[in-house]
Structures are given as C-alpha cells and as structure tokens.
Short mmCIF file of C-alpha atoms (C1' of nucleotides) in Angstrom, two decimals:
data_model
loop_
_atom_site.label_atom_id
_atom_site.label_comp_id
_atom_site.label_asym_id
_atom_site.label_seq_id
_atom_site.Cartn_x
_atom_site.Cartn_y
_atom_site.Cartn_z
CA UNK E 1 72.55 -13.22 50.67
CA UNK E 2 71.71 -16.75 51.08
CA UNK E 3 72.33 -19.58 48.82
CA UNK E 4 69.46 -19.89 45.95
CA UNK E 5 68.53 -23.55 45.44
CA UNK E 6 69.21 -25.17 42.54
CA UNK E 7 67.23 -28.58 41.30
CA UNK E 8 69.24 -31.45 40.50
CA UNK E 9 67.42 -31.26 37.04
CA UNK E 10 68.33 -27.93 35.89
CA UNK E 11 70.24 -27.95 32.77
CA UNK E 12 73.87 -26.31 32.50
CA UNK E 13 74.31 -23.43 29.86
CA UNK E 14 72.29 -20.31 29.77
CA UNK E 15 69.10 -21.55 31.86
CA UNK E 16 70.94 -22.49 34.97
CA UNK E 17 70.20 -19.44 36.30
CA UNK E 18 66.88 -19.69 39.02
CA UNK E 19 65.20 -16.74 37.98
CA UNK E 20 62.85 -14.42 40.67
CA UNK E 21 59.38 -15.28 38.69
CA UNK E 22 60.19 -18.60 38.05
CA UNK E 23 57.25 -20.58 39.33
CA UNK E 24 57.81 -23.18 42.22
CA UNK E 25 56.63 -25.44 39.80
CA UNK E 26 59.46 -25.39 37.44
CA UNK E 27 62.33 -27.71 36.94
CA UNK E 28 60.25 -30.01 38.60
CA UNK E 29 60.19 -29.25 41.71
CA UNK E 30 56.52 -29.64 42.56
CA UNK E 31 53.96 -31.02 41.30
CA UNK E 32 50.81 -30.15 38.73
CA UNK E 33 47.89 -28.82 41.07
CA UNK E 34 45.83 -31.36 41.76
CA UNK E 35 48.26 -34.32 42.32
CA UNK E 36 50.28 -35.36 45.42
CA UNK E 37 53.94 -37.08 45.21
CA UNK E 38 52.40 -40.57 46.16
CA UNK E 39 49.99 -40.30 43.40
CA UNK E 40 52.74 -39.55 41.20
CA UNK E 41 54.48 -42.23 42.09
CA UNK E 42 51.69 -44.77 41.60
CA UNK E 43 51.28 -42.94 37.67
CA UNK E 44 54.83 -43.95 37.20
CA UNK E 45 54.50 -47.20 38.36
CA UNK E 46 51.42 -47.78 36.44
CA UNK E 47 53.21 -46.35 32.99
CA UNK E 48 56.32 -48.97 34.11
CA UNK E 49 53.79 -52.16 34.59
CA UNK E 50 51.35 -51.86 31.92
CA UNK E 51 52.57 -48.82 29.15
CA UNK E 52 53.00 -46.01 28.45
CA UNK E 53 50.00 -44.19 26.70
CA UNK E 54 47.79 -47.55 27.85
CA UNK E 55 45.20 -45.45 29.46
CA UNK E 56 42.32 -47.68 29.64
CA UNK E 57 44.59 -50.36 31.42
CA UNK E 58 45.47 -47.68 33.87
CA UNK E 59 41.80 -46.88 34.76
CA UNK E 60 40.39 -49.99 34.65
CA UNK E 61 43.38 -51.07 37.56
CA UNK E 62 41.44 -48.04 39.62
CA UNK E 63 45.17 -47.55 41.28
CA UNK E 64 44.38 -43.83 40.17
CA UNK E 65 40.95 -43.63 41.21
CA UNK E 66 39.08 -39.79 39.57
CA UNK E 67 42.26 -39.27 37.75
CA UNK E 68 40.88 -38.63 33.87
CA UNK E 69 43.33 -39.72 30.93
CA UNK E 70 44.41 -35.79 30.41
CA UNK E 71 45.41 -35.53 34.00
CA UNK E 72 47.68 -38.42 33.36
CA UNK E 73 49.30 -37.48 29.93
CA UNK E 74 49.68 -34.11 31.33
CA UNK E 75 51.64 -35.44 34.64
CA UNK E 76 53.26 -38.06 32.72
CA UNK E 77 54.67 -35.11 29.81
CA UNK E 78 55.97 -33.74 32.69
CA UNK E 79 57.69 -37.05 34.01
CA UNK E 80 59.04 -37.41 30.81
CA UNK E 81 60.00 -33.57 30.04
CA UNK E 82 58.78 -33.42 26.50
CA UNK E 83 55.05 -33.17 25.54
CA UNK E 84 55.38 -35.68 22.50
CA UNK E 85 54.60 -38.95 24.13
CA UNK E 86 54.00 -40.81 20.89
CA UNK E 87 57.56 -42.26 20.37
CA UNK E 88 57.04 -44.07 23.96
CA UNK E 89 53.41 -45.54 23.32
CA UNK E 90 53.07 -48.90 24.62
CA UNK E 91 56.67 -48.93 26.45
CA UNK E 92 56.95 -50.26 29.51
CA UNK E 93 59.88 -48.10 31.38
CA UNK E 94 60.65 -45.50 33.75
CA UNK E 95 59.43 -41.98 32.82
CA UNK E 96 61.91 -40.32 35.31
CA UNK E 97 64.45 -41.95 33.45
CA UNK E 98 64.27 -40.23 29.96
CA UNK E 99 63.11 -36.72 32.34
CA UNK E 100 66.13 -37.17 33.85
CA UNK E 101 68.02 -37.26 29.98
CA UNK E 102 65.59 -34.50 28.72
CA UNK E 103 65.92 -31.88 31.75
CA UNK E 104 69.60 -32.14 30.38
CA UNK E 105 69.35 -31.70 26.78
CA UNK E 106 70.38 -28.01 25.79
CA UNK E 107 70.80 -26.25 21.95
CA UNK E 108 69.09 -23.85 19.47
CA UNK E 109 66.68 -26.95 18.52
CA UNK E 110 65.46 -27.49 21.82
CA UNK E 111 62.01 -25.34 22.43
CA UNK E 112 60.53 -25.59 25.49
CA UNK E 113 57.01 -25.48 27.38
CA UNK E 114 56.10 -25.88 30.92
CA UNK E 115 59.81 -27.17 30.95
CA UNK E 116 58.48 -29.63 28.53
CA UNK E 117 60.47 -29.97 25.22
CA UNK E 118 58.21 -29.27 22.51
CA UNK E 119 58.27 -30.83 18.92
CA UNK E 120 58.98 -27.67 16.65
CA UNK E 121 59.57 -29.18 13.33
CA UNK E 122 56.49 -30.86 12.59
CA UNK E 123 54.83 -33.84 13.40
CA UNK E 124 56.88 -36.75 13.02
CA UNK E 125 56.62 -39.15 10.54
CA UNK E 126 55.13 -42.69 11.40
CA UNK E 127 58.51 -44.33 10.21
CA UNK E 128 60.37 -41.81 12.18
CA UNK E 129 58.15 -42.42 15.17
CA UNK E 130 58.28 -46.41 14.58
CA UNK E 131 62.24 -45.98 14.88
CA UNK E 132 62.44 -44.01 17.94
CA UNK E 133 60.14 -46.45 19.39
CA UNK E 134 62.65 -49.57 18.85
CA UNK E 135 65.56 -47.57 19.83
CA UNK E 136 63.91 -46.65 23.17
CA UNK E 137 62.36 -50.04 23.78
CA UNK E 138 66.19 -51.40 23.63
CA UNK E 139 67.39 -48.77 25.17
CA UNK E 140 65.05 -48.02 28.32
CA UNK E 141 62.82 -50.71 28.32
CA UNK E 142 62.40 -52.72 32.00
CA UNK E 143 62.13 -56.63 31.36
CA UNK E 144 58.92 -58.51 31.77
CA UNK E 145 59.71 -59.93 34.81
CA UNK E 146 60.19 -56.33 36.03
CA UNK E 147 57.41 -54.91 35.21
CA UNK E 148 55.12 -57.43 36.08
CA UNK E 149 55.73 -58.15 39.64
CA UNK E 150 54.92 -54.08 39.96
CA UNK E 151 51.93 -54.17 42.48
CA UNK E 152 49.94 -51.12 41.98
CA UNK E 153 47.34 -49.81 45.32
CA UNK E 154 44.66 -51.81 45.90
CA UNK E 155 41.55 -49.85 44.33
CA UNK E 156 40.15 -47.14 47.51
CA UNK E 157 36.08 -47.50 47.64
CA UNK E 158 34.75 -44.81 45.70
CA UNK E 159 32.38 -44.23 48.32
CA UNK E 160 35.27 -43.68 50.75
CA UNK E 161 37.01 -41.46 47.78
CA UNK E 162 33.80 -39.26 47.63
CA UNK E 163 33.72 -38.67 51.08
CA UNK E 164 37.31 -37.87 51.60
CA UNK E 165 36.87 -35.10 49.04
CA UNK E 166 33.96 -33.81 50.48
CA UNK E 167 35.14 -33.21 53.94
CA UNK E 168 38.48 -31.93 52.47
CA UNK E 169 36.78 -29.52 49.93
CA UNK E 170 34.47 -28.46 53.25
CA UNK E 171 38.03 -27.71 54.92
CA UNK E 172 38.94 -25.84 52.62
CA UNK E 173 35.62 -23.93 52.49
CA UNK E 174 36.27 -22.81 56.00
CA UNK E 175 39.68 -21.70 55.62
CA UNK E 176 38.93 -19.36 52.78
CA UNK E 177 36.31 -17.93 54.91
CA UNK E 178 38.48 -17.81 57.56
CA UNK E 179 41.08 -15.90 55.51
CA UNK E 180 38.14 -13.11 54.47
CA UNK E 181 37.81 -12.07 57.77
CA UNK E 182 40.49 -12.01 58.70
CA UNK E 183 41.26 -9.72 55.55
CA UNK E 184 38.06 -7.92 56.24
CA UNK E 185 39.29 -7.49 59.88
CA UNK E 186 42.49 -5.63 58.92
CA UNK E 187 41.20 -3.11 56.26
CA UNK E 188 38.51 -2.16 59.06
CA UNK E 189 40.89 -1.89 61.78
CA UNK E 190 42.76 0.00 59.00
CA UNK E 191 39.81 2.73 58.01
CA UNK E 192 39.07 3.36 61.98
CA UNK E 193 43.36 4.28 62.16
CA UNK E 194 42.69 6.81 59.14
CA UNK E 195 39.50 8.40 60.42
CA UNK E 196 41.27 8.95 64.02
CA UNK E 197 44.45 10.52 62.32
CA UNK E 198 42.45 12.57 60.08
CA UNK E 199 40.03 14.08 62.58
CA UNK E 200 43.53 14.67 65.04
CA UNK E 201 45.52 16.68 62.15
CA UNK E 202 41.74 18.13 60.98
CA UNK E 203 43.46 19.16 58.33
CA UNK E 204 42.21 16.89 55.51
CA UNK E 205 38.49 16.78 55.41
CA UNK E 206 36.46 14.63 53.46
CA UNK E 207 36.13 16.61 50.67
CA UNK E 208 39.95 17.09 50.19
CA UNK E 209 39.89 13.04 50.48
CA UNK E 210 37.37 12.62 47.49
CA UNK E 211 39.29 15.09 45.46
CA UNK E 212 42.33 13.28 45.81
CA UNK E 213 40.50 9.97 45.03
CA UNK E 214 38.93 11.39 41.43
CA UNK E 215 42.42 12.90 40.80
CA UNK E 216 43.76 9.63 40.77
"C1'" DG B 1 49.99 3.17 42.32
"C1'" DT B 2 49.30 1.44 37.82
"C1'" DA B 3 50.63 -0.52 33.40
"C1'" DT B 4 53.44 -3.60 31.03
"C1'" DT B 5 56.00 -7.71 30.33
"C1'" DG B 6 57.44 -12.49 30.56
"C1'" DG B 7 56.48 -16.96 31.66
"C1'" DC B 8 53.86 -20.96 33.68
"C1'" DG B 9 50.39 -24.30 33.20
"C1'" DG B 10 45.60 -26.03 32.51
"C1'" DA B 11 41.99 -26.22 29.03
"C1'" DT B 12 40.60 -26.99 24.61
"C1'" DG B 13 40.04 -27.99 19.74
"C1'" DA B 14 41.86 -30.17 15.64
"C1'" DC B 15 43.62 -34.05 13.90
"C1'" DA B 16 45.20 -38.97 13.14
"C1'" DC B 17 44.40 -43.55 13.65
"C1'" DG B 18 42.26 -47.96 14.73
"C1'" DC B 19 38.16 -50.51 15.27
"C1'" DT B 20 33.48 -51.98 14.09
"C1'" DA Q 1 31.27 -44.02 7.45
"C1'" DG Q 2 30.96 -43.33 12.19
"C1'" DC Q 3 32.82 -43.54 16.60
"C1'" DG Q 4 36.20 -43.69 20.37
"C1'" DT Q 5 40.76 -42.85 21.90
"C1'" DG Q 6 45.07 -40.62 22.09
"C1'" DT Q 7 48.29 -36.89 20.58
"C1'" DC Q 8 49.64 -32.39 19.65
"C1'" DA Q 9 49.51 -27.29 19.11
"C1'" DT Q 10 47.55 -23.32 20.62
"C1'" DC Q 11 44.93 -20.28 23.56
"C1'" DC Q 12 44.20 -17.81 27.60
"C1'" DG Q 13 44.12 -16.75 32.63
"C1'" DC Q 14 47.01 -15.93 36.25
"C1'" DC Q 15 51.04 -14.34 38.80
"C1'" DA Q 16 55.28 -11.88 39.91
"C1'" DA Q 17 58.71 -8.68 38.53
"C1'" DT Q 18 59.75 -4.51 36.45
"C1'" DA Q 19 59.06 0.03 34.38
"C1'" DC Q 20 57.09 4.35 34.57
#
DNA sequence: GTATTGGCGGATGACACGCT
DNA sequence: AGCGTGTCATCCGCCAATAC
C-alpha cells in the first residue's frame, strides 16, 4: 500500500485520518471551482492591502475582474477556515495566517462546514465582536507601510476578459462532445460484442433477454 | 445492480446595520 | 422609511463509499 498524503493543515486528534470520500477539495488542498491559485493569491493580497470585508474597494481596484462579492467571501471563509468573517472586518492581514491557526483548532466546541468552523452558539454580540476585532488587529494586523506598498494586477481589458472566456468555454464545448462519442463509441462497440455472442451460444434469444430486463 | 448513507460545497434567503 | 451592503444559517444537489 502506498503512503496516503496528508495536508500540512490537517488537524491532529480524531480527524487526522484522510478518509476514502473525502473530497479533493478538503483540508485545503484545492481550490473552490471557479478560481485558480493565482487568483487566490491576488484575493489575499487584496484582503492584506485594503481589508478585509472591503468589497467595494476590491472591485473597484478590478485586480479581480468578474469575481462577484460572494465569490470572494466564500474563497476568503475558506482562507480563513471559519465562515464568520465579521470579527476581521476592515483588518488589514494575512488570511492564511489565522487558516493556518484555525485548520489547527480541535474540541467538542468546534463545528465544522466545508472545513470551515462554524459559529454554533449564536450570533455574537457587537461588544463581543468589537473585542475580537482589537485583539486581532494587535495581534495579526500587517503595518501600514506593509500593506500599502502591496501592488495588486494591473486591471485585464474586459474586452480581452470576455474573449478569453469565450474561447475557453468553446474548448470546453468541444471536449464534452468529444467525450460523448467517445462514450457513445464504446457502448456501441459494446452492443455489436453482445449480439455476436448471443447469436454464437443461440441460446438466449431476445425474448429470454426482455424477460430478464422486466424481471429486474 | 440498486438503495442508502455521509459529507462537500455552492446557492439562497433572512437578517442586521449604516447611510441618505 | 427605504435602500444597499455584508454576514450568517440553512437548503439542496452531487458524488463516492458502503450495504444489501
């Protein structure tokens, strides 16, 4: 038996065990559908230079060109490995850092979804939100020098953009139909086998055939 | 071969809050 | 009061493994 792979950000305890139907897509490893590691990487640059939760900054910069603000909290919940984002608004600091703290974080109190911790007992109060937000923004915070000499991608046309997805979606168009036939190929080179066995043995007719299918 | 189960992950609606 | 924006909880479709 080979060696399973383990991520770096699975937690010790009980769930550091990589289960058979555990998605690619957990601990981590990969991606949301729909966004590639450099685009992930400008998100997390664009949360360090101007906020976290500062959405309308974020698209107005046009770094993340089609990307709408639920694509980004979603992707950035997942950065951060907890789905309560509210105790971070406005921050300006690394959301790989507090994943990195998060993916670790183990104990009856700790629910999770999508490998996101999820806030179970209630929503949080505004005080309680107010004080996680100054403990974090001494804790994690980047200085303002840091964050802003972040240069974020010049903005792509959206011209260019449109095209790009157009010839990739037409790619992808062709493949699928590539992958019919070749599907459609197989089950009738599959049927011709079955007719040429069953005329051979004689043996099963096609009425013997149709009463096996309505048994089933 | 089919049904059931467990879990992931995107979509969505409800809600809170700030602004005008 | 009405509107826009952001957050959070829940729903539901899909997939793979397992049971029968």
């Amino acid at each position: 038996m080979t060696d399973v792979y383990k991520p770096r950000s699975m937690p010790v305890g009980a769930r550091n065990v990589l289960r058979s139907n555990d998605s690619a897509s957990l601990w981590n490893c990969t991606l949301s559908p729909g966004w590639t590691e450099p685009e992930v990487h400008i998100l997390r640059k664009a949360v360090m230079k101007f906020g976290i939760g500062n959405w309308a900054k974020i698209i107005e910069s046009q770094c993340l060109f089609g990307k709408t603000i639920a694509q980004m909290n979603l992707q950035l919940q997942r950065m951060l490995g907890q789905q309560s984002t509210a105790e971070f608004a406005g921050l300006h600091l690394d959301p790989f850092v507090i994943g990195e703290i998060n993916s670790k974080k183990q104990g009856p109190g700790i629910k999770r979804k999508n490998n996101c911790i999820v806030n179970t007992g209630g929503k949080l109060t505004r005080e309680e939100i107010k004080r996680r937000l100054l403990e974090h923004k001494r804790t994690y915070e980047i200085s303002e020098e840091e964050w802003r000499s972040i240069e974020l991608p010049k903005p792509e046309d959206p011209g260019a953009v449109l095209i790009a997805k157009k010839d990739e979606l037409k790619m992808l168009e062709d493949e699928l139909l590539r992958v019919v036939q070749k599907i459609q190929k197989a089950r009738e080179e599959r049927r011709s086998k079955s007719v040429d066995s069953s005329s051979v043995d004689g043996s099963v007719d096609d009425e013997a055939r149709e009463t096996k299918r309505r048994r089933k």
